[in-house]
Tab-separated table of C-alpha atoms in Angstrom:
chain	number	residue	atom	x	y	z
A	21	MET	CA	25.956	21.246	-14.319
A	22	VAL	CA	23.584	21.329	-11.343
A	23	SER	CA	20.887	18.677	-11.569
A	24	SER	CA	17.238	19.438	-10.838
A	25	THR	CA	15.442	18.079	-7.798
A	26	GLU	CA	12.502	15.978	-8.988
A	27	ILE	CA	9.204	16.477	-7.151
A	28	PRO	CA	6.280	14.191	-8.122
A	29	ILE	CA	2.821	15.789	-7.970
A	30	LEU	CA	-0.449	13.877	-8.346
A	31	LEU	CA	-3.795	15.343	-9.432
A	32	LEU	CA	-6.879	13.470	-8.204
A	33	GLY	CA	-10.523	14.166	-9.006
A	34	ASP	CA	-13.484	13.108	-11.107
A	35	SER	CA	-13.135	12.592	-14.838
A	36	GLY	CA	-14.007	15.723	-16.789
A	37	VAL	CA	-13.247	18.315	-14.099
A	38	GLY	CA	-10.436	19.817	-16.184
A	39	LYS	CA	-7.235	18.172	-14.930
A	40	SER	CA	-5.858	17.584	-18.436
A	41	THR	CA	-6.817	21.096	-19.568
A	42	PHE	CA	-5.036	22.536	-16.544
A	43	LEU	CA	-1.873	20.608	-17.384
A	44	SER	CA	-2.162	21.717	-21.019
A	45	ARG	CA	-2.349	25.330	-19.860
A	46	LEU	CA	0.786	24.874	-17.758
A	47	SER	CA	2.639	23.592	-20.809
A	48	VAL	CA	2.052	26.826	-22.785
A	49	GLY	CA	1.760	29.472	-20.078
A	50	HIS	CA	-1.028	31.674	-18.760
A	51	LYS	CA	-0.697	34.295	-21.547
A	52	HIS	CA	-1.227	31.829	-24.405
A	53	THR	CA	-4.352	32.769	-26.387
A	54	GLY	CA	-4.464	30.013	-29.005
A	55	PRO	CA	-5.869	26.495	-28.746
A	56	LEU	CA	-4.410	24.440	-25.917
A	57	PRO	CA	-2.336	21.413	-26.923
A	58	VAL	CA	-3.630	17.904	-26.328
A	59	LEU	CA	-1.358	16.030	-23.942
A	60	ARG	CA	-0.930	12.288	-24.274
A	61	ASP	CA	-1.597	10.206	-21.180
A	62	LEU	CA	1.283	7.921	-22.168
A	63	ASP	CA	3.683	10.851	-21.747
A	64	GLN	CA	2.975	11.143	-18.027
A	65	PRO	CA	4.495	12.346	-15.837
A	66	TYR	CA	4.535	15.760	-17.506
A	67	PRO	CA	7.691	17.671	-16.511
A	68	PHE	CA	7.793	21.373	-15.689
A	69	ASN	CA	11.173	22.885	-14.867
A	70	ILE	CA	11.325	25.809	-12.456
A	71	THR	CA	13.993	27.760	-10.621
A	72	SER	CA	13.245	28.931	-7.091
A	73	GLN	CA	15.678	30.616	-4.713
A	74	HIS	CA	18.576	29.754	-7.043
A	75	GLN	CA	17.623	26.075	-7.004
A	76	LYS	CA	16.378	24.044	-9.958
A	77	PHE	CA	13.319	21.826	-9.568
A	78	ARG	CA	11.580	19.472	-11.940
A	79	LEU	CA	7.870	19.199	-11.115
A	80	GLU	CA	6.509	15.926	-12.495
A	81	PHE	CA	2.713	15.974	-12.824
A	82	SER	CA	0.578	12.834	-13.081
A	83	ASP	CA	-3.172	12.350	-12.852
A	84	THR	CA	-5.634	9.468	-12.692
A	85	SER	CA	-4.980	8.643	-16.377
A	86	SER	CA	-1.339	7.837	-15.691
A	87	PRO	CA	-0.025	4.766	-17.579
A	88	THR	CA	1.211	3.618	-14.171
A	89	ASN	CA	-1.700	2.871	-11.836
A	90	TYR	CA	-2.029	6.152	-9.977
A	91	THR	CA	-2.580	4.361	-6.652
A	92	LEU	CA	0.972	3.012	-6.927
A	93	LEU	CA	2.576	6.433	-7.315
A	94	GLN	CA	4.311	8.149	-4.416
A	95	PRO	CA	3.686	11.877	-4.837
A	96	SER	CA	5.286	14.569	-2.718
A	97	VAL	CA	2.228	16.796	-3.245
A	98	VAL	CA	-1.409	15.800	-3.873
A	99	ILE	CA	-3.861	18.162	-5.598
A	100	LEU	CA	-7.570	17.366	-5.211
A	101	CYS	CA	-9.355	18.827	-8.244
A	102	TYR	CA	-13.026	19.656	-8.731
A	103	SER	CA	-15.022	21.632	-11.279
A	104	ILE	CA	-16.518	24.931	-10.159
A	105	ALA	CA	-19.209	24.248	-12.778
A	106	SER	CA	-20.258	21.013	-11.011
A	107	PRO	CA	-21.135	20.977	-7.277
A	108	THR	CA	-21.226	17.172	-7.419
A	109	THR	CA	-17.498	17.027	-8.110
A	110	LEU	CA	-16.825	19.007	-4.926
A	111	ASP	CA	-19.017	16.616	-2.938
A	112	ASN	CA	-17.052	13.732	-4.425
A	113	LEU	CA	-13.824	15.126	-3.005
A	114	GLN	CA	-15.271	14.486	0.440
A	115	ASN	CA	-17.195	11.315	-0.338
A	116	HIS	CA	-14.669	9.503	-2.541
A	117	TRP	CA	-11.308	11.117	-3.200
A	118	LYS	CA	-10.509	11.846	0.433
A	119	ARG	CA	-10.926	8.122	1.106
A	120	VAL	CA	-8.671	7.292	-1.863
A	121	LEU	CA	-6.082	9.677	-0.459
A	122	GLU	CA	-6.227	8.151	3.012
A	123	THR	CA	-6.161	4.573	1.690
A	124	HIS	CA	-3.388	4.717	-0.888
A	125	PHE	CA	-1.207	7.647	0.159
A	126	ASN	CA	-0.996	7.174	3.921
A	127	TYR	CA	2.680	6.210	3.769
A	128	ASN	CA	3.648	9.787	4.574
A	129	SER	CA	1.596	11.916	6.947
A	130	THR	CA	3.449	15.062	5.867
A	131	ILE	CA	2.224	15.134	2.243
A	132	PRO	CA	0.677	18.566	1.609
A	133	VAL	CA	-2.814	18.448	0.087
A	134	ILE	CA	-4.132	21.273	-2.090
A	135	VAL	CA	-7.752	21.662	-3.215
A	136	LEU	CA	-7.886	23.160	-6.713
A	137	GLY	CA	-11.086	24.531	-8.225
A	138	LEU	CA	-11.028	24.369	-12.033
A	139	GLN	CA	-13.292	25.967	-14.671
A	140	ARG	CA	-13.436	29.232	-12.733
A	141	ASP	CA	-14.808	30.937	-15.834
A	142	ALA	CA	-18.156	29.218	-15.101
A	143	ARG	CA	-18.915	31.887	-12.503
A	144	SER	CA	-20.386	35.249	-13.399
A	145	ARG	CA	-19.307	38.530	-11.836
A	146	GLU	CA	-22.198	38.647	-9.358
A	147	ASP	CA	-21.060	35.339	-7.893
A	148	TYR	CA	-18.085	37.123	-6.292
A	149	ASP	CA	-19.967	39.691	-4.208
A	150	GLY	CA	-19.809	37.527	-1.078
A	151	ARG	CA	-23.488	36.570	-0.985
A	152	VAL	CA	-24.813	33.052	-1.482
A	153	ARG	CA	-28.290	32.622	-2.919
A	154	ARG	CA	-30.792	31.288	-0.383
A	155	PRO	CA	-31.799	27.627	-0.561
A	156	ALA	CA	-34.921	26.794	-2.521
A	157	PRO	CA	-38.091	26.627	-0.348
A	158	ALA	CA	-38.533	22.962	-1.249
A	159	ASP	CA	-35.327	21.999	0.540
A	160	ASP	CA	-35.880	19.837	3.593
A	161	ASP	CA	-33.487	21.816	5.772
A	162	GLU	CA	-32.725	25.425	4.921
A	163	ASP	CA	-30.062	25.520	7.642
A	164	ASP	CA	-28.099	22.667	6.098
A	165	PRO	CA	-24.874	24.208	4.685
A	166	LYS	CA	-24.869	21.496	2.020
A	167	ALA	CA	-28.427	22.260	0.898
A	168	VAL	CA	-28.896	22.574	-2.856
A	169	LEU	CA	-29.059	26.221	-3.842
A	170	ASN	CA	-31.888	27.590	-5.907
A	171	GLY	CA	-30.891	27.343	-9.555
A	172	ARG	CA	-27.315	26.584	-8.641
A	173	THR	CA	-25.017	25.187	-11.302
A	174	ILE	CA	-21.754	26.405	-9.772
A	175	VAL	CA	-19.731	26.170	-6.584
A	176	TYR	CA	-19.296	29.395	-4.621
A	177	PRO	CA	-15.803	30.266	-3.317
A	178	GLN	CA	-16.910	30.193	0.323
A	179	GLU	CA	-18.484	26.750	-0.146
A	180	ALA	CA	-15.305	25.259	-1.547
A	181	LEU	CA	-13.133	26.803	1.157
A	182	ARG	CA	-15.448	25.357	3.818
A	183	VAL	CA	-15.165	21.874	2.296
A	184	ALA	CA	-11.376	22.161	2.017
A	185	GLY	CA	-11.251	23.126	5.684
A	186	GLU	CA	-13.487	20.233	6.707
A	187	MET	CA	-11.146	17.843	4.903
A	188	ARG	CA	-8.189	19.428	6.741
A	189	CYS	CA	-6.453	20.248	3.488
A	190	ASP	CA	-3.496	22.590	3.608
A	191	ARG	CA	-4.390	25.057	0.873
A	192	TYR	CA	-7.164	26.132	-1.483
A	193	CYS	CA	-6.824	27.790	-4.881
A	194	GLU	CA	-8.753	28.051	-8.142
A	195	CYS	CA	-8.252	29.113	-11.744
A	196	SER	CA	-9.559	28.860	-15.289
A	197	ALA	CA	-7.299	26.840	-17.562
A	198	LEU	CA	-9.475	27.880	-20.505
A	199	THR	CA	-8.835	31.612	-20.108
A	200	GLY	CA	-5.616	31.455	-18.102
A	201	ASP	CA	-7.222	33.431	-15.252
A	202	LEU	CA	-5.191	32.932	-12.022
A	203	CYS	CA	-3.170	30.090	-13.598
A	204	LEU	CA	0.109	31.917	-13.006
A	205	GLN	CA	-0.720	32.401	-9.333
A	206	VAL	CA	-1.787	28.768	-8.971
A	207	ILE	CA	1.373	27.306	-10.499
A	208	GLU	CA	3.509	29.674	-8.413
A	209	ASP	CA	1.761	28.508	-5.255
A	210	ILE	CA	2.004	24.846	-6.263
A	211	ALA	CA	5.694	25.333	-6.996
A	212	ALA	CA	6.244	26.998	-3.616
A	213	THR	CA	4.480	24.121	-1.863
A	214	ALA	CA	6.482	21.567	-3.846
A	215	ARG	CA	9.762	23.318	-3.071
A	216	ALA	CA	8.875	23.401	0.624
A	217	THR	CA	8.613	19.599	0.663
A	218	THR	CA	12.381	19.481	0.125
A	219	THR	CA	13.027	21.458	3.317
A	220	ALA	CA	13.020	20.393	6.954
A	221	GLU	CA	9.805	22.353	7.554
A	222	GLY	CA	7.917	20.491	4.820
A	223	GLY	CA	5.088	21.714	2.605
A	224	GLN	CA	2.137	21.402	4.951
A	225	SER	CA	0.386	24.522	6.169
A	226	LYS	CA	1.455	25.811	9.578
A	227	ASN	CA	-1.974	27.408	9.905
A	228	PRO	CA	-4.604	25.201	11.605
A	229	HIS	CA	-7.063	26.436	8.975
A	230	CYS	CA	-6.926	25.841	5.215
A	231	GLU	CA	-4.913	28.613	3.555
A	232	ILE	CA	-6.266	30.500	0.551
A	233	MET	CA	-3.615	30.666	-2.151
């Protein structure tokens, strides 16, 4: 019997952005329409078995609630998570979690880093037409790309991609664990990145710019 190659994956991000819900969705699949199961933190890492190119892999997901201090883990892939429904959580990727990544996971400069936007269902259809609402007149600097948007309670796709690029992350993707929207594509891309870490080329992007998954 051929054994599976174990690949540890760590999810970082603010509490409440949807990391646990995302992992719950992975456990039942993107087509599941019933309530999502509640995963126990004590059961981390959560295993997901996949087969890719006739090879078996065991993806082992942990997050910041791991029973083992997450700063002591040695992931092969790091996923920086934020909530599309909360612009602050995207800012915190730059202001806090990037520093955590550089401080505790600098033992391997080839670790691929993915930015994952969760709670994609928070956006409405008009938010995908490529236009960003203009900053409110009260803003001090209307040319500031980080200026607060008038009435904004979400993160626009182009904003998040810009931030991911500024942080020199390898890839950007997003999904809704609640509805299952794009979850299949996200897990396929995560799995492809994880599998690539077992090759000589590694899982980092060859593109100088952040790739959209």
